[in-house]
Amino acid sequence: MPKRTYAPTRLSFLNDLLSVESQQKEKIANKLGITRQSLNAMLRVDDCRVSLLFKIADALDYDVKIEFDFPGKKNLLVVKKGPGVTDKKLQGLIELMKQKSLNTADMAKILGMTQTGFCYILQKDDTRMSNLYKIAEQLDAQLVVNITKKQQA
């Protein structure tokens, strides 16, 4: 499958990926350990955790890369799942904070949550995709999700 790049404002790229793979949602849900109804609900509300996105990609044999695209500048990798990846999913978000001189209080304000809430996100190393969209929007960037078929060994 050719590389596809999505610049979504919602999880429409997951519906597209599921239709490209033409697998029944029930079969994919079973691979994820959730019900088909839960998968449909996630797609309907247009939000999921980064960790669930990774599980879906793994179940379908894909790699995922999420970047902030700053106009006129090099994209900043936020999250990656695939070859040569550290275990820390949100390491790129921490790098972004350093580059932009943002602290946890600044990030909490962007997301409309408490500083403790944002620290919890960093501690758990997981967040909702909607939070990444909010951060990108507030920093005048676009969130870009790249999904590519895993290389066969």
mmCIF file with all atom_site columns, C-alpha atoms in Angstrom:
data_model
loop_
_atom_site.group_PDB
_atom_site.id
_atom_site.type_symbol
_atom_site.label_atom_id
_atom_site.label_alt_id
_atom_site.label_comp_id
_atom_site.label_asym_id
_atom_site.label_entity_id
_atom_site.label_seq_id
_atom_site.pdbx_PDB_ins_code
_atom_site.Cartn_x
_atom_site.Cartn_y
_atom_site.Cartn_z
_atom_site.occupancy
_atom_site.B_iso_or_equiv
_atom_site.pdbx_formal_charge
_atom_site.auth_seq_id
_atom_site.auth_comp_id
_atom_site.auth_asym_id
_atom_site.auth_atom_id
_atom_site.pdbx_PDB_model_num
ATOM 1   C CA . MET A 1 1   ? 0.000   0.000  0.000  1.00 0.00 ? 1   MET A CA 1
ATOM 2   C CA . PRO A 1 2   ? 1.385   3.458  -0.832 1.00 0.00 ? 2   PRO A CA 1
ATOM 3   C CA . LYS A 1 3   ? 2.193   5.862  1.975  1.00 0.00 ? 3   LYS A CA 1
ATOM 4   C CA . ARG A 1 4   ? -0.805  7.972  2.915  1.00 0.00 ? 4   ARG A CA 1
ATOM 5   C CA . THR A 1 5   ? -0.571  11.290 4.684  1.00 0.00 ? 5   THR A CA 1
ATOM 6   C CA . TYR A 1 6   ? -3.546  12.687 6.547  1.00 0.00 ? 6   TYR A CA 1
ATOM 7   C CA . ALA A 1 7   ? -4.029  16.149 7.935  1.00 0.00 ? 7   ALA A CA 1
ATOM 8   C CA . PRO A 1 8   ? -7.211  15.368 9.863  1.00 0.00 ? 8   PRO A CA 1
ATOM 9   C CA . THR A 1 9   ? -9.313  17.471 12.117 1.00 0.00 ? 9   THR A CA 1
ATOM 10  C CA . ARG A 1 10  ? -10.965 14.269 13.345 1.00 0.00 ? 10  ARG A CA 1
ATOM 11  C CA . LEU A 1 11  ? -10.348 10.533 13.196 1.00 0.00 ? 11  LEU A CA 1
ATOM 12  C CA . SER A 1 12  ? -11.566 10.213 9.605  1.00 0.00 ? 12  SER A CA 1
ATOM 13  C CA . PHE A 1 13  ? -8.169  8.731  8.687  1.00 0.00 ? 13  PHE A CA 1
ATOM 14  C CA . LEU A 1 14  ? -9.046  5.666  10.796 1.00 0.00 ? 14  LEU A CA 1
ATOM 15  C CA . ASN A 1 15  ? -12.261 5.070  8.871  1.00 0.00 ? 15  ASN A CA 1
ATOM 16  C CA . ASP A 1 16  ? -10.257 5.384  5.665  1.00 0.00 ? 16  ASP A CA 1
ATOM 17  C CA . LEU A 1 17  ? -7.627  2.953  6.933  1.00 0.00 ? 17  LEU A CA 1
ATOM 18  C CA . LEU A 1 18  ? -10.276 0.457  8.009  1.00 0.00 ? 18  LEU A CA 1
ATOM 19  C CA . SER A 1 19  ? -11.940 0.625  4.595  1.00 0.00 ? 19  SER A CA 1
ATOM 20  C CA . VAL A 1 20  ? -8.587  0.242  2.789  1.00 0.00 ? 20  VAL A CA 1
ATOM 21  C CA . GLU A 1 21  ? -7.889  -2.862 4.843  1.00 0.00 ? 21  GLU A CA 1
ATOM 22  C CA . SER A 1 22  ? -11.459 -4.023 4.145  1.00 0.00 ? 22  SER A CA 1
ATOM 23  C CA . GLN A 1 23  ? -11.546 -6.029 7.341  1.00 0.00 ? 23  GLN A CA 1
ATOM 24  C CA . GLN A 1 24  ? -14.757 -6.269 9.270  1.00 0.00 ? 24  GLN A CA 1
ATOM 25  C CA . LYS A 1 25  ? -14.856 -3.980 12.265 1.00 0.00 ? 25  LYS A CA 1
ATOM 26  C CA . GLU A 1 26  ? -15.805 -6.912 14.459 1.00 0.00 ? 26  GLU A CA 1
ATOM 27  C CA . LYS A 1 27  ? -12.624 -8.764 13.462 1.00 0.00 ? 27  LYS A CA 1
ATOM 28  C CA . ILE A 1 28  ? -10.479 -5.691 14.189 1.00 0.00 ? 28  ILE A CA 1
ATOM 29  C CA . ALA A 1 29  ? -12.285 -5.060 17.488 1.00 0.00 ? 29  ALA A CA 1
ATOM 30  C CA . ASN A 1 30  ? -11.574 -8.660 18.515 1.00 0.00 ? 30  ASN A CA 1
ATOM 31  C CA . LYS A 1 31  ? -7.858  -8.138 17.780 1.00 0.00 ? 31  LYS A CA 1
ATOM 32  C CA . LEU A 1 32  ? -7.985  -5.051 20.023 1.00 0.00 ? 32  LEU A CA 1
ATOM 33  C CA . GLY A 1 33  ? -9.865  -6.810 22.806 1.00 0.00 ? 33  GLY A CA 1
ATOM 34  C CA . ILE A 1 34  ? -12.859 -4.463 22.540 1.00 0.00 ? 34  ILE A CA 1
ATOM 35  C CA . THR A 1 35  ? -16.366 -4.821 21.148 1.00 0.00 ? 35  THR A CA 1
ATOM 36  C CA . ARG A 1 36  ? -17.390 -3.684 17.677 1.00 0.00 ? 36  ARG A CA 1
ATOM 37  C CA . GLN A 1 37  ? -19.747 -1.239 19.396 1.00 0.00 ? 37  GLN A CA 1
ATOM 38  C CA . SER A 1 38  ? -16.823 0.294  21.317 1.00 0.00 ? 38  SER A CA 1
ATOM 39  C CA . LEU A 1 39  ? -14.853 0.685  18.089 1.00 0.00 ? 39  LEU A CA 1
ATOM 40  C CA . ASN A 1 40  ? -17.837 2.312  16.378 1.00 0.00 ? 40  ASN A CA 1
ATOM 41  C CA . ALA A 1 41  ? -18.379 4.630  19.368 1.00 0.00 ? 41  ALA A CA 1
ATOM 42  C CA . MET A 1 42  ? -14.739 5.744  19.252 1.00 0.00 ? 42  MET A CA 1
ATOM 43  C CA . LEU A 1 43  ? -15.039 6.537  15.550 1.00 0.00 ? 43  LEU A CA 1
ATOM 44  C CA . ARG A 1 44  ? -18.353 8.327  16.108 1.00 0.00 ? 44  ARG A CA 1
ATOM 45  C CA . VAL A 1 45  ? -16.993 10.647 18.818 1.00 0.00 ? 45  VAL A CA 1
ATOM 46  C CA . ASP A 1 46  ? -13.867 11.290 16.722 1.00 0.00 ? 46  ASP A CA 1
ATOM 47  C CA . ASP A 1 47  ? -11.412 10.815 19.553 1.00 0.00 ? 47  ASP A CA 1
ATOM 48  C CA . CYS A 1 48  ? -9.195  8.120  20.999 1.00 0.00 ? 48  CYS A CA 1
ATOM 49  C CA . ARG A 1 49  ? -6.022  7.752  23.004 1.00 0.00 ? 49  ARG A CA 1
ATOM 50  C CA . VAL A 1 50  ? -2.698  7.639  21.186 1.00 0.00 ? 50  VAL A CA 1
ATOM 51  C CA . SER A 1 51  ? -2.135  4.184  22.694 1.00 0.00 ? 51  SER A CA 1
ATOM 52  C CA . LEU A 1 52  ? -5.356  2.890  21.093 1.00 0.00 ? 52  LEU A CA 1
ATOM 53  C CA . LEU A 1 53  ? -4.330  4.348  17.737 1.00 0.00 ? 53  LEU A CA 1
ATOM 54  C CA . PHE A 1 54  ? -1.062  2.394  18.080 1.00 0.00 ? 54  PHE A CA 1
ATOM 55  C CA . LYS A 1 55  ? -2.974  -0.804 18.920 1.00 0.00 ? 55  LYS A CA 1
ATOM 56  C CA . ILE A 1 56  ? -5.175  -0.376 15.849 1.00 0.00 ? 56  ILE A CA 1
ATOM 57  C CA . ALA A 1 57  ? -2.118  0.236  13.665 1.00 0.00 ? 57  ALA A CA 1
ATOM 58  C CA . ASP A 1 58  ? -0.408  -2.851 15.109 1.00 0.00 ? 58  ASP A CA 1
ATOM 59  C CA . ALA A 1 59  ? -3.510  -4.972 14.560 1.00 0.00 ? 59  ALA A CA 1
ATOM 60  C CA . LEU A 1 60  ? -3.556  -3.904 10.903 1.00 0.00 ? 60  LEU A CA 1
ATOM 61  C CA . ASP A 1 61  ? 0.256   -4.138 10.516 1.00 0.00 ? 61  ASP A CA 1
ATOM 62  C CA . TYR A 1 62  ? 0.932   -0.398 10.121 1.00 0.00 ? 62  TYR A CA 1
ATOM 63  C CA . ASP A 1 63  ? 3.396   2.124  11.546 1.00 0.00 ? 63  ASP A CA 1
ATOM 64  C CA . VAL A 1 64  ? 2.162   5.523  12.734 1.00 0.00 ? 64  VAL A CA 1
ATOM 65  C CA . LYS A 1 65  ? 3.946   8.866  12.869 1.00 0.00 ? 65  LYS A CA 1
ATOM 66  C CA . ILE A 1 66  ? 2.260   11.998 14.253 1.00 0.00 ? 66  ILE A CA 1
ATOM 67  C CA . GLU A 1 67  ? 3.887   15.370 13.606 1.00 0.00 ? 67  GLU A CA 1
ATOM 68  C CA . PHE A 1 68  ? 3.242   19.051 14.114 1.00 0.00 ? 68  PHE A CA 1
ATOM 69  C CA . ASP A 1 69  ? 3.604   20.820 10.774 1.00 0.00 ? 69  ASP A CA 1
ATOM 70  C CA . PHE A 1 70  ? 4.730   24.387 11.359 1.00 0.00 ? 70  PHE A CA 1
ATOM 71  C CA . PRO A 1 71  ? 4.354   26.449 8.145  1.00 0.00 ? 71  PRO A CA 1
ATOM 72  C CA . GLY A 1 72  ? 7.736   27.169 6.580  1.00 0.00 ? 72  GLY A CA 1
ATOM 73  C CA . LYS A 1 73  ? 9.610   25.028 9.095  1.00 0.00 ? 73  LYS A CA 1
ATOM 74  C CA . LYS A 1 74  ? 10.620  21.413 9.423  1.00 0.00 ? 74  LYS A CA 1
ATOM 75  C CA . ASN A 1 75  ? 7.906   19.156 10.843 1.00 0.00 ? 75  ASN A CA 1
ATOM 76  C CA . LEU A 1 76  ? 8.354   18.275 14.499 1.00 0.00 ? 76  LEU A CA 1
ATOM 77  C CA . LEU A 1 77  ? 7.833   14.623 15.300 1.00 0.00 ? 77  LEU A CA 1
ATOM 78  C CA . VAL A 1 78  ? 5.456   14.220 18.220 1.00 0.00 ? 78  VAL A CA 1
ATOM 79  C CA . VAL A 1 79  ? 4.683   10.526 18.331 1.00 0.00 ? 79  VAL A CA 1
ATOM 80  C CA . LYS A 1 80  ? 5.958   7.547  16.360 1.00 0.00 ? 80  LYS A CA 1
ATOM 81  C CA . LYS A 1 81  ? 5.222   3.845  16.391 1.00 0.00 ? 81  LYS A CA 1
ATOM 82  C CA . GLY A 1 82  ? 7.468   1.736  14.238 1.00 0.00 ? 82  GLY A CA 1
ATOM 83  C CA . PRO A 1 83  ? 11.129  0.915  13.563 1.00 0.00 ? 83  PRO A CA 1
ATOM 84  C CA . GLY A 1 84  ? 13.698  2.721  15.711 1.00 0.00 ? 84  GLY A CA 1
ATOM 85  C CA . VAL A 1 85  ? 11.180  4.034  18.213 1.00 0.00 ? 85  VAL A CA 1
ATOM 86  C CA . THR A 1 86  ? 11.805  4.695  21.875 1.00 0.00 ? 86  THR A CA 1
ATOM 87  C CA . ASP A 1 87  ? 9.260   3.341  24.324 1.00 0.00 ? 87  ASP A CA 1
ATOM 88  C CA . LYS A 1 88  ? 8.253   6.875  25.299 1.00 0.00 ? 88  LYS A CA 1
ATOM 89  C CA . LYS A 1 89  ? 5.279   7.783  23.086 1.00 0.00 ? 89  LYS A CA 1
ATOM 90  C CA . LEU A 1 90  ? 5.111   11.474 24.009 1.00 0.00 ? 90  LEU A CA 1
ATOM 91  C CA . GLN A 1 91  ? 8.856   12.218 23.913 1.00 0.00 ? 91  GLN A CA 1
ATOM 92  C CA . GLY A 1 92  ? 8.274   14.528 20.944 1.00 0.00 ? 92  GLY A CA 1
ATOM 93  C CA . LEU A 1 93  ? 5.750   16.524 22.950 1.00 0.00 ? 93  LEU A CA 1
ATOM 94  C CA . ILE A 1 94  ? 8.380   17.050 25.651 1.00 0.00 ? 94  ILE A CA 1
ATOM 95  C CA . GLU A 1 95  ? 10.850  18.192 22.942 1.00 0.00 ? 95  GLU A CA 1
ATOM 96  C CA . LEU A 1 96  ? 8.223   20.600 21.593 1.00 0.00 ? 96  LEU A CA 1
ATOM 97  C CA . MET A 1 97  ? 7.795   22.087 25.051 1.00 0.00 ? 97  MET A CA 1
ATOM 98  C CA . LYS A 1 98  ? 11.556  22.656 25.270 1.00 0.00 ? 98  LYS A CA 1
ATOM 99  C CA . GLN A 1 99  ? 11.752  24.221 21.790 1.00 0.00 ? 99  GLN A CA 1
ATOM 100 C CA . LYS A 1 100 ? 8.836   26.554 22.454 1.00 0.00 ? 100 LYS A CA 1
ATOM 101 C CA . SER A 1 101 ? 9.909   27.297 26.053 1.00 0.00 ? 101 SER A CA 1
ATOM 102 C CA . LEU A 1 102 ? 6.611   25.997 27.391 1.00 0.00 ? 102 LEU A CA 1
ATOM 103 C CA . ASN A 1 103 ? 6.205   24.555 30.868 1.00 0.00 ? 103 ASN A CA 1
ATOM 104 C CA . THR A 1 104 ? 3.544   22.224 32.199 1.00 0.00 ? 104 THR A CA 1
ATOM 105 C CA . ALA A 1 105 ? 1.398   25.172 33.324 1.00 0.00 ? 105 ALA A CA 1
ATOM 106 C CA . ASP A 1 106 ? 1.462   26.603 29.766 1.00 0.00 ? 106 ASP A CA 1
ATOM 107 C CA . MET A 1 107 ? 0.479   23.253 28.267 1.00 0.00 ? 107 MET A CA 1
ATOM 108 C CA . ALA A 1 108 ? -2.287  22.780 30.826 1.00 0.00 ? 108 ALA A CA 1
ATOM 109 C CA . LYS A 1 109 ? -3.686  26.192 29.909 1.00 0.00 ? 109 LYS A CA 1
ATOM 110 C CA . ILE A 1 110 ? -3.645  25.310 26.192 1.00 0.00 ? 110 ILE A CA 1
ATOM 111 C CA . LEU A 1 111 ? -5.595  22.138 26.947 1.00 0.00 ? 111 LEU A CA 1
ATOM 112 C CA . GLY A 1 112 ? -7.971  23.751 29.436 1.00 0.00 ? 112 GLY A CA 1
ATOM 113 C CA . MET A 1 113 ? -6.953  21.475 32.280 1.00 0.00 ? 113 MET A CA 1
ATOM 114 C CA . THR A 1 114 ? -5.086  21.689 35.536 1.00 0.00 ? 114 THR A CA 1
ATOM 115 C CA . GLN A 1 115 ? -1.318  21.504 35.662 1.00 0.00 ? 115 GLN A CA 1
ATOM 116 C CA . THR A 1 116 ? -1.698  18.297 37.647 1.00 0.00 ? 116 THR A CA 1
ATOM 117 C CA . GLY A 1 117 ? -3.846  16.888 34.841 1.00 0.00 ? 117 GLY A CA 1
ATOM 118 C CA . PHE A 1 118 ? -1.180  17.642 32.253 1.00 0.00 ? 118 PHE A CA 1
ATOM 119 C CA . CYS A 1 119 ? 1.541   16.152 34.446 1.00 0.00 ? 119 CYS A CA 1
ATOM 120 C CA . TYR A 1 120 ? -0.613  13.021 34.676 1.00 0.00 ? 120 TYR A CA 1
ATOM 121 C CA . ILE A 1 121 ? -0.657  12.832 30.847 1.00 0.00 ? 121 ILE A CA 1
ATOM 122 C CA . LEU A 1 122 ? 3.143   12.975 30.804 1.00 0.00 ? 122 LEU A CA 1
ATOM 123 C CA . GLN A 1 123 ? 3.410   10.413 33.588 1.00 0.00 ? 123 GLN A CA 1
ATOM 124 C CA . LYS A 1 124 ? 1.031   8.000  31.835 1.00 0.00 ? 124 LYS A CA 1
ATOM 125 C CA . ASP A 1 125 ? 2.739   8.760  28.486 1.00 0.00 ? 125 ASP A CA 1
ATOM 126 C CA . ASP A 1 126 ? -0.634  8.812  26.743 1.00 0.00 ? 126 ASP A CA 1
ATOM 127 C CA . THR A 1 127 ? -3.191  11.410 25.725 1.00 0.00 ? 127 THR A CA 1
ATOM 128 C CA . ARG A 1 128 ? -6.236  11.810 23.541 1.00 0.00 ? 128 ARG A CA 1
ATOM 129 C CA . MET A 1 129 ? -5.778  12.741 19.902 1.00 0.00 ? 129 MET A CA 1
ATOM 130 C CA . SER A 1 130 ? -8.027  15.762 20.524 1.00 0.00 ? 130 SER A CA 1
ATOM 131 C CA . ASN A 1 131 ? -5.397  17.106 22.945 1.00 0.00 ? 131 ASN A CA 1
ATOM 132 C CA . LEU A 1 132 ? -2.739  16.915 20.223 1.00 0.00 ? 132 LEU A CA 1
ATOM 133 C CA . TYR A 1 133 ? -5.086  18.756 17.841 1.00 0.00 ? 133 TYR A CA 1
ATOM 134 C CA . LYS A 1 134 ? -5.650  21.493 20.452 1.00 0.00 ? 134 LYS A CA 1
ATOM 135 C CA . ILE A 1 135 ? -1.921  21.919 21.020 1.00 0.00 ? 135 ILE A CA 1
ATOM 136 C CA . ALA A 1 136 ? -1.240  22.111 17.294 1.00 0.00 ? 136 ALA A CA 1
ATOM 137 C CA . GLU A 1 137 ? -4.004  24.664 16.794 1.00 0.00 ? 137 GLU A CA 1
ATOM 138 C CA . GLN A 1 138 ? -2.791  26.863 19.664 1.00 0.00 ? 138 GLN A CA 1
ATOM 139 C CA . LEU A 1 139 ? 0.771   26.792 18.301 1.00 0.00 ? 139 LEU A CA 1
ATOM 140 C CA . ASP A 1 140 ? -0.349  27.623 14.728 1.00 0.00 ? 140 ASP A CA 1
ATOM 141 C CA . ALA A 1 141 ? 0.605   24.199 13.424 1.00 0.00 ? 141 ALA A CA 1
ATOM 142 C CA . GLN A 1 142 ? -1.250  21.401 11.715 1.00 0.00 ? 142 GLN A CA 1
ATOM 143 C CA . LEU A 1 143 ? -1.336  17.894 13.148 1.00 0.00 ? 143 LEU A CA 1
ATOM 144 C CA . VAL A 1 144 ? -0.240  15.421 10.477 1.00 0.00 ? 144 VAL A CA 1
ATOM 145 C CA . VAL A 1 145 ? -0.776  11.681 10.874 1.00 0.00 ? 145 VAL A CA 1
ATOM 146 C CA . ASN A 1 146 ? 1.294   9.415  8.609  1.00 0.00 ? 146 ASN A CA 1
ATOM 147 C CA . ILE A 1 147 ? 0.254   5.777  8.417  1.00 0.00 ? 147 ILE A CA 1
ATOM 148 C CA . THR A 1 148 ? 2.423   3.363  6.456  1.00 0.00 ? 148 THR A CA 1
ATOM 149 C CA . LYS A 1 149 ? 2.323   -0.375 5.989  1.00 0.00 ? 149 LYS A CA 1
ATOM 150 C CA . LYS A 1 150 ? 5.061   -2.087 8.008  1.00 0.00 ? 150 LYS A CA 1
ATOM 151 C CA . GLN A 1 151 ? 8.067   -3.216 6.005  1.00 0.00 ? 151 GLN A CA 1
ATOM 152 C CA . GLN A 1 152 ? 8.124   -6.962 5.527  1.00 0.00 ? 152 GLN A CA 1
ATOM 153 C CA . ALA A 1 153 ? 11.341  -8.532 6.821  1.00 0.00 ? 153 ALA A CA 1
#
